[in-house]
Amino acid sequence: MWRELVSDILPEARFAPAVTPESIERAQEALGSALPADLIALLEETNGIRGRYGMRPIWTIEDILTVNIDFRMRPDFDELYMPFDPLLFFGDNGSGDQFAFICKPKRPDVFVWDHETDGRWWVANNLEDYLVRYLRAGGSDDWYKRR
C-alpha cells in the first residue's frame, strides 16, 4: 500500500528493503514506546523513502532511533529547546525542520518542528495525509509553511 501510494505521486522515489520485526522491536525497546501502527506498516514495506533533491520524507529505522535518542539525551538541548520526549521524529524537509508524531498523548497527526524557532505545529491528519502533502509539493522544503 505505502510503496504504491508514494510511487503514484513520485515515480522516481527510492525504497530500501523492508525492516524486520526484530528491528522494530529493538527500536521500540530503545525508545521506550511503541511506534505508531502506520509507521510500522510503512517500515515493513520499506526502510525509509528517498526522493529527488535529497528528499527524506521517511527516515530509516536506524535514523529514527538515532535522531530521537540524540534529541532526548543531549544535555545542551534542555537549555535550548522545549522537551523532545513527547515527539517521535521520522522525517525531514532537507533544511533542518523535522516531522514527528506526538506520542504523549498518542495522536495520529503529524507535526513539524522548526529548528530555528523551536516551534511545533500541525501539518497533516496522519501519515498518509503527510506523505501526500509532502510528495505533491515536489521537493519544496517549505510546503508546510504555506497556508
Short mmCIF file of C-alpha atoms in Angstrom, two decimals:
data_model
loop_
_atom_site.label_atom_id
_atom_site.label_comp_id
_atom_site.label_asym_id
_atom_site.label_seq_id
_atom_site.Cartn_x
_atom_site.Cartn_y
_atom_site.Cartn_z
CA MET A 1 0.00 0.00 0.00
CA TRP A 2 2.70 2.55 1.05
CA ARG A 3 5.04 1.94 -1.88
CA GLU A 4 2.11 2.21 -4.29
CA LEU A 5 0.88 5.44 -2.71
CA VAL A 6 4.34 7.01 -2.93
CA SER A 7 5.10 5.72 -6.44
CA ASP A 8 1.81 7.08 -7.78
CA ILE A 9 2.81 10.60 -6.69
CA LEU A 10 6.59 10.38 -7.03
CA PRO A 11 7.56 7.68 -9.57
CA GLU A 12 11.30 8.27 -9.01
CA ALA A 13 11.05 7.55 -5.25
CA ARG A 14 13.65 5.15 -3.92
CA PHE A 15 12.76 2.43 -1.46
CA ALA A 16 15.01 0.37 0.81
CA PRO A 17 14.42 -3.27 1.77
CA ALA A 18 11.77 -3.79 4.45
CA VAL A 19 12.59 -3.70 8.15
CA THR A 20 12.46 -6.92 10.11
CA PRO A 21 10.05 -7.31 13.03
CA GLU A 22 13.11 -7.74 15.27
CA SER A 23 14.47 -4.34 14.20
CA ILE A 24 11.15 -2.71 15.02
CA GLU A 25 11.06 -4.42 18.42
CA ARG A 26 14.63 -3.29 19.19
CA ALA A 27 13.83 0.29 18.19
CA GLN A 28 10.68 0.36 20.32
CA GLU A 29 12.61 -1.03 23.26
CA ALA A 30 15.37 1.55 22.88
CA LEU A 31 12.82 4.39 22.56
CA GLY A 32 10.72 3.12 25.44
CA SER A 33 7.48 3.32 23.49
CA ALA A 34 5.65 1.73 20.59
CA LEU A 35 5.96 3.17 17.12
CA PRO A 36 2.67 4.26 15.52
CA ALA A 37 0.96 1.42 13.65
CA ASP A 38 1.04 3.25 10.29
CA LEU A 39 4.76 3.89 10.60
CA ILE A 40 5.38 0.22 11.41
CA ALA A 41 3.31 -0.83 8.39
CA LEU A 42 5.31 1.51 6.15
CA LEU A 43 8.66 0.30 7.53
CA GLU A 44 7.54 -3.29 6.93
CA GLU A 45 7.34 -2.35 3.23
CA THR A 46 10.42 -0.14 3.01
CA ASN A 47 13.13 1.01 5.39
CA GLY A 48 12.73 4.68 4.54
CA ILE A 49 11.79 6.68 1.45
CA ARG A 50 14.04 8.96 -0.56
CA GLY A 51 13.18 11.24 -3.43
CA ARG A 52 14.77 13.84 -5.63
CA TYR A 53 16.77 16.77 -4.24
CA GLY A 54 17.63 14.85 -1.08
CA MET A 55 14.02 14.38 -0.03
CA ARG A 56 13.74 12.18 3.05
CA PRO A 57 10.07 12.10 3.95
CA ILE A 58 10.58 8.87 5.88
CA TRP A 59 13.88 8.01 7.54
CA THR A 60 15.31 4.54 8.02
CA ILE A 61 14.58 2.82 11.31
CA GLU A 62 18.22 3.44 12.23
CA ASP A 63 17.88 7.19 11.64
CA ILE A 64 14.59 7.30 13.56
CA LEU A 65 16.27 5.65 16.51
CA THR A 66 19.48 7.70 16.37
CA VAL A 67 17.85 11.12 15.99
CA ASN A 68 15.21 10.55 18.66
CA ILE A 69 17.66 9.23 21.24
CA ASP A 70 20.13 12.02 20.46
CA PHE A 71 17.50 14.75 20.79
CA ARG A 72 16.18 13.32 24.06
CA MET A 73 19.59 12.74 25.64
CA ARG A 74 21.66 15.82 24.73
CA PRO A 75 22.05 17.89 27.88
CA ASP A 76 22.59 21.15 25.97
CA PHE A 77 19.19 20.75 24.30
CA ASP A 78 17.47 21.15 27.70
CA GLU A 79 18.60 24.77 27.73
CA LEU A 80 17.81 25.47 24.08
CA TYR A 81 14.51 23.73 23.34
CA MET A 82 11.24 22.54 24.79
CA PRO A 83 11.33 18.82 25.67
CA PHE A 84 11.51 16.34 22.81
CA ASP A 85 10.16 13.37 24.80
CA PRO A 86 6.58 13.81 23.51
CA LEU A 87 7.78 13.71 19.87
CA LEU A 88 8.78 10.84 17.61
CA PHE A 89 10.75 12.25 14.68
CA PHE A 90 10.62 10.22 11.45
CA GLY A 91 11.44 12.52 8.51
CA ASP A 92 12.76 15.93 7.49
CA ASN A 93 12.48 18.66 4.91
CA GLY A 94 16.15 18.67 3.93
CA SER A 95 16.76 22.07 5.53
CA GLY A 96 16.69 21.25 9.23
CA ASP A 97 12.99 21.09 10.07
CA GLN A 98 11.76 17.66 11.14
CA PHE A 99 8.44 15.86 11.11
CA ALA A 100 7.11 13.96 14.10
CA PHE A 101 4.20 12.20 15.67
CA ILE A 102 3.05 13.31 19.10
CA CYS A 103 3.48 10.27 21.34
CA LYS A 104 2.40 11.76 24.66
CA PRO A 105 -0.56 11.73 24.29
CA LYS A 106 -0.65 9.43 21.26
CA ARG A 107 -2.09 11.11 18.18
CA PRO A 108 -2.18 10.10 14.51
CA ASP A 109 -1.46 13.70 13.44
CA VAL A 110 1.91 14.78 12.07
CA PHE A 111 3.63 17.90 13.36
CA VAL A 112 6.70 19.79 12.21
CA TRP A 113 9.47 21.03 14.48
CA ASP A 114 11.07 24.26 13.24
CA HIS A 115 14.76 24.02 14.09
CA GLU A 116 15.23 27.81 14.09
CA THR A 117 12.36 28.79 16.38
CA ASP A 118 11.63 25.54 18.27
CA GLY A 119 8.07 25.99 17.02
CA ARG A 120 5.92 22.91 16.67
CA TRP A 121 2.74 22.92 14.63
CA TRP A 122 0.30 20.60 12.93
CA VAL A 123 0.87 19.74 9.24
CA ALA A 124 -1.20 16.63 8.47
CA ASN A 125 -4.01 14.43 9.80
CA ASN A 126 -1.98 11.21 9.68
CA LEU A 127 0.96 9.55 7.93
CA GLU A 128 -0.86 9.07 4.63
CA ASP A 129 -2.02 12.70 4.55
CA TYR A 130 1.54 13.80 5.39
CA LEU A 131 3.07 11.77 2.55
CA VAL A 132 0.55 13.04 0.01
CA ARG A 133 1.11 16.67 1.03
CA TYR A 134 4.90 16.31 1.16
CA LEU A 135 5.28 14.46 -2.13
CA ARG A 136 2.83 16.62 -4.06
CA ALA A 137 4.94 19.65 -3.09
CA GLY A 138 7.62 18.07 -5.29
CA GLY A 139 10.66 18.69 -3.17
CA SER A 140 9.78 22.11 -1.81
CA ASP A 141 11.40 22.34 1.61
CA ASP A 142 8.74 24.68 2.99
CA TRP A 143 5.48 23.13 1.73
CA TYR A 144 4.08 23.01 5.26
CA LYS A 145 4.55 26.77 5.78
CA ARG A 146 2.08 27.67 3.05
CA ARG A 147 -1.35 28.28 4.48
#
